[in-house]
């Protein structure tokens, strides 16, 4: 009898631990809500804070549509936001013209503002088979459409000035990274900060902030140089595995 009670107690504790782990794993949840009205689909990014802690986060919402003619188009929205304990917050909406023969993919990513770690994500697909019927490698088309995608996570005027310089220069380059480039800014001691350039969650280059325009232009040149070198190494490694 004692063994049976002990076994039941262990079973209960096991299920409680699984339940707690599941709740812990879903501290922040992300969801893409969609509704179709006539020839337009409305996409809404919704985030829920399931904890008792105030959080500062940032998000990226990207939609990729393939029309019946084979043309690809994308739309993206991103930004920083705060969310109170146990709050459900609608972040933004994207309206996409939609026909029955169109295919659509939508991605939502939510990151912690301080650690930059991914805390929640969601995706949505409509008429996925139409992607497969008309494009043999959808991923390659998606990558092509997202080339040149930059995410602004700066905080100060200096950081914003650098991001604007970077975006204007980078958007004109013929060869862009296949992955999104994130420019973040973290405070340091005093009134200065540190700006970091990241690709695939890897730090490519970082520097301390300075209001001098010449200094920012110098850091822009360095940033583009290191991005070019990173992409070259990445392509070299990729080609080594092609026989």
XYZ file of C-alpha atoms in Angstrom:
243
model
C 0.000 0.000 0.000
C 2.864 2.329 0.884
C 4.521 1.557 -2.435
C 1.294 2.365 -4.267
C 0.937 5.696 -2.439
C 4.559 6.512 -3.175
C 4.045 5.726 -6.863
C 0.936 7.886 -7.047
C 2.775 10.749 -5.348
C 5.655 10.491 -7.829
C 3.206 10.454 -10.718
C 1.453 13.577 -9.432
C 4.772 15.371 -8.921
C 5.866 14.414 -12.430
C 2.757 15.859 -14.068
C 3.031 19.004 -11.933
C 6.620 19.478 -13.065
C 5.605 19.043 -16.712
C 2.769 21.516 -16.253
C 5.030 24.054 -14.574
C 7.661 23.619 -17.258
C 5.049 24.235 -19.963
C 3.871 27.385 -18.230
C 7.452 28.565 -17.714
C 8.239 27.879 -21.352
C 5.380 30.116 -22.446
C 6.138 33.255 -20.447
C 5.483 35.315 -23.569
C 3.355 34.039 -26.439
C 2.988 35.437 -29.945
C 0.099 34.945 -32.347
C -0.746 36.061 -35.856
C -4.474 36.719 -36.171
C -5.958 36.875 -39.663
C -9.294 37.832 -41.159
C -10.370 37.998 -44.794
C -12.802 40.599 -46.091
C -13.558 40.539 -49.798
C -10.170 40.797 -51.578
C -8.091 41.803 -48.597
C -6.576 39.899 -45.692
C -5.853 41.643 -42.410
C -2.886 40.319 -40.402
C -2.543 41.335 -36.769
C 0.440 40.671 -34.474
C -0.693 39.918 -30.912
C 1.579 39.272 -27.927
C 0.552 38.008 -24.478
C 2.620 38.440 -21.322
C 1.768 35.436 -19.154
C 3.979 36.547 -16.270
C 3.661 38.981 -13.362
C 6.641 40.992 -14.644
C 6.667 44.137 -16.778
C 8.627 43.489 -19.988
C 10.268 45.517 -22.737
C 10.357 43.677 -26.062
C 10.694 44.233 -29.778
C 9.018 42.503 -32.690
C 9.301 41.828 -36.405
C 6.248 40.992 -38.521
C 6.926 39.927 -42.129
C 4.457 38.849 -44.814
C 5.477 37.316 -48.161
C 2.898 36.933 -50.933
C 3.189 35.068 -54.200
C 0.632 36.128 -56.773
C -0.916 33.944 -59.458
C 1.482 35.456 -62.004
C 4.468 34.318 -59.961
C 5.490 37.743 -58.655
C 6.672 37.993 -55.053
C 5.988 40.912 -52.734
C 6.666 41.435 -49.050
C 5.706 43.768 -46.264
C 7.290 44.174 -42.857
C 6.734 46.061 -39.638
C 8.986 46.161 -36.597
C 9.373 48.140 -33.408
C 9.889 48.265 -29.672
C 7.089 47.945 -27.159
C 6.407 47.408 -23.464
C 3.820 45.067 -22.028
C 2.362 44.896 -18.526
C 1.913 41.722 -16.470
C -0.818 39.439 -17.857
C -1.538 41.901 -20.651
C -2.597 41.037 -24.189
C -1.331 43.623 -26.656
C -2.043 44.077 -30.368
C 1.143 45.434 -31.929
C 0.438 46.221 -35.553
C -1.608 45.291 -38.592
C -0.696 44.534 -42.183
C -3.343 44.649 -44.917
C -2.570 42.526 -47.971
C -4.530 42.418 -51.211
C -5.518 38.792 -51.605
C -6.954 36.608 -54.359
C -7.944 32.956 -54.119
C -4.925 31.835 -56.149
C -2.424 33.827 -54.083
C -0.076 32.104 -51.626
C 0.928 33.791 -48.401
C 3.518 33.229 -45.677
C 3.656 35.332 -42.511
C 6.265 35.293 -39.751
C 6.200 36.966 -36.325
C 9.272 37.159 -34.087
C 9.443 38.656 -30.577
C 12.758 39.371 -28.833
C 13.684 40.487 -25.332
C 14.865 44.094 -25.528
C 17.729 43.628 -23.055
C 19.091 40.173 -23.909
C 18.049 40.155 -27.597
C 16.973 36.541 -27.202
C 13.991 35.213 -29.122
C 11.165 34.731 -26.614
C 8.223 33.914 -28.898
C 7.360 33.340 -32.531
C 4.471 32.339 -34.775
C 3.893 31.695 -38.457
C 0.954 31.471 -40.823
C 0.628 29.909 -44.278
C -2.205 30.188 -46.780
C -2.270 28.120 -49.976
C 1.161 26.677 -49.248
C 0.713 24.135 -52.061
C 0.618 26.968 -54.585
C 4.128 27.897 -53.504
C 5.250 24.345 -54.205
C 3.484 24.129 -57.559
C 5.049 27.244 -59.016
C 8.393 27.503 -57.204
C 10.687 24.543 -56.659
C 12.600 26.218 -53.837
C 10.383 28.613 -51.950
C 13.061 29.274 -49.384
C 15.346 30.765 -52.015
C 12.636 33.170 -53.148
C 11.910 34.134 -49.549
C 15.596 34.771 -48.927
C 15.799 36.867 -52.081
C 12.839 38.966 -51.027
C 14.308 39.544 -47.571
C 17.740 40.585 -48.814
C 18.616 43.992 -47.457
C 16.260 43.684 -44.479
C 17.586 45.821 -41.611
C 16.133 46.076 -38.115
C 16.555 49.263 -36.086
C 16.968 48.637 -32.347
C 18.836 51.818 -31.484
C 17.784 54.016 -28.575
C 19.490 57.398 -28.782
C 19.686 60.154 -31.390
C 23.270 59.136 -32.140
C 22.166 55.550 -32.672
C 19.332 56.656 -34.933
C 21.701 58.898 -36.931
C 24.031 55.955 -37.503
C 21.155 53.663 -38.492
C 19.936 56.200 -41.060
C 23.453 56.496 -42.525
C 23.782 52.715 -42.604
C 20.388 52.134 -44.218
C 20.954 54.687 -46.981
C 24.337 53.203 -47.867
C 23.473 49.524 -47.406
C 20.234 49.687 -49.396
C 22.226 50.767 -52.480
C 24.631 47.821 -52.407
C 24.074 45.210 -55.154
C 25.156 42.279 -52.958
C 23.285 42.170 -49.674
C 23.211 39.644 -46.890
C 20.708 36.797 -47.185
C 19.861 37.289 -43.510
C 18.422 40.277 -41.702
C 20.901 42.722 -40.197
C 20.084 43.998 -36.713
C 21.580 47.199 -35.360
C 21.279 47.394 -31.578
C 22.364 49.956 -29.024
C 23.116 49.261 -25.370
C 23.920 51.875 -22.710
C 27.342 51.921 -21.041
C 28.854 53.971 -18.251
C 28.345 57.708 -18.500
C 26.428 59.162 -21.425
C 27.908 56.888 -24.081
C 26.550 53.670 -25.549
C 27.634 50.748 -27.656
C 26.238 50.015 -31.116
C 26.393 46.432 -32.368
C 25.880 44.997 -35.856
C 24.468 41.447 -35.860
C 23.749 38.846 -38.553
C 22.218 35.466 -37.664
C 22.551 36.414 -33.966
C 26.326 36.760 -34.460
C 28.085 40.012 -33.574
C 29.846 41.252 -36.715
C 31.096 44.592 -35.427
C 30.576 46.935 -32.482
C 31.757 50.396 -31.474
C 31.206 53.086 -28.842
C 28.900 55.972 -29.719
C 30.209 59.410 -30.576
C 28.179 62.379 -31.910
C 30.854 63.281 -34.477
C 29.528 62.815 -38.026
C 33.004 61.941 -39.302
C 33.291 59.283 -36.611
C 29.927 57.756 -37.538
C 30.899 57.691 -41.215
C 34.145 55.933 -40.297
C 32.203 53.332 -38.309
C 29.834 52.922 -41.255
C 32.772 52.049 -43.529
C 34.052 49.549 -40.963
C 30.592 47.997 -40.541
C 30.122 47.453 -44.274
C 33.651 46.015 -44.522
C 33.051 43.429 -41.782
C 29.624 42.525 -43.206
C 31.230 41.903 -46.598
C 33.924 39.721 -45.025
C 31.350 37.766 -43.011
C 29.232 37.054 -46.098
C 32.332 36.006 -48.060
C 33.328 33.500 -45.358
C 29.766 32.228 -45.131
C 29.549 31.646 -48.899
C 32.964 29.965 -48.901
C 31.901 27.495 -46.227
C 28.643 26.835 -48.073
C 30.452 26.154 -51.373
C 32.818 23.680 -49.702
C 29.880 21.346 -49.138
C 28.689 21.433 -52.748
C 30.044 18.512 -54.792
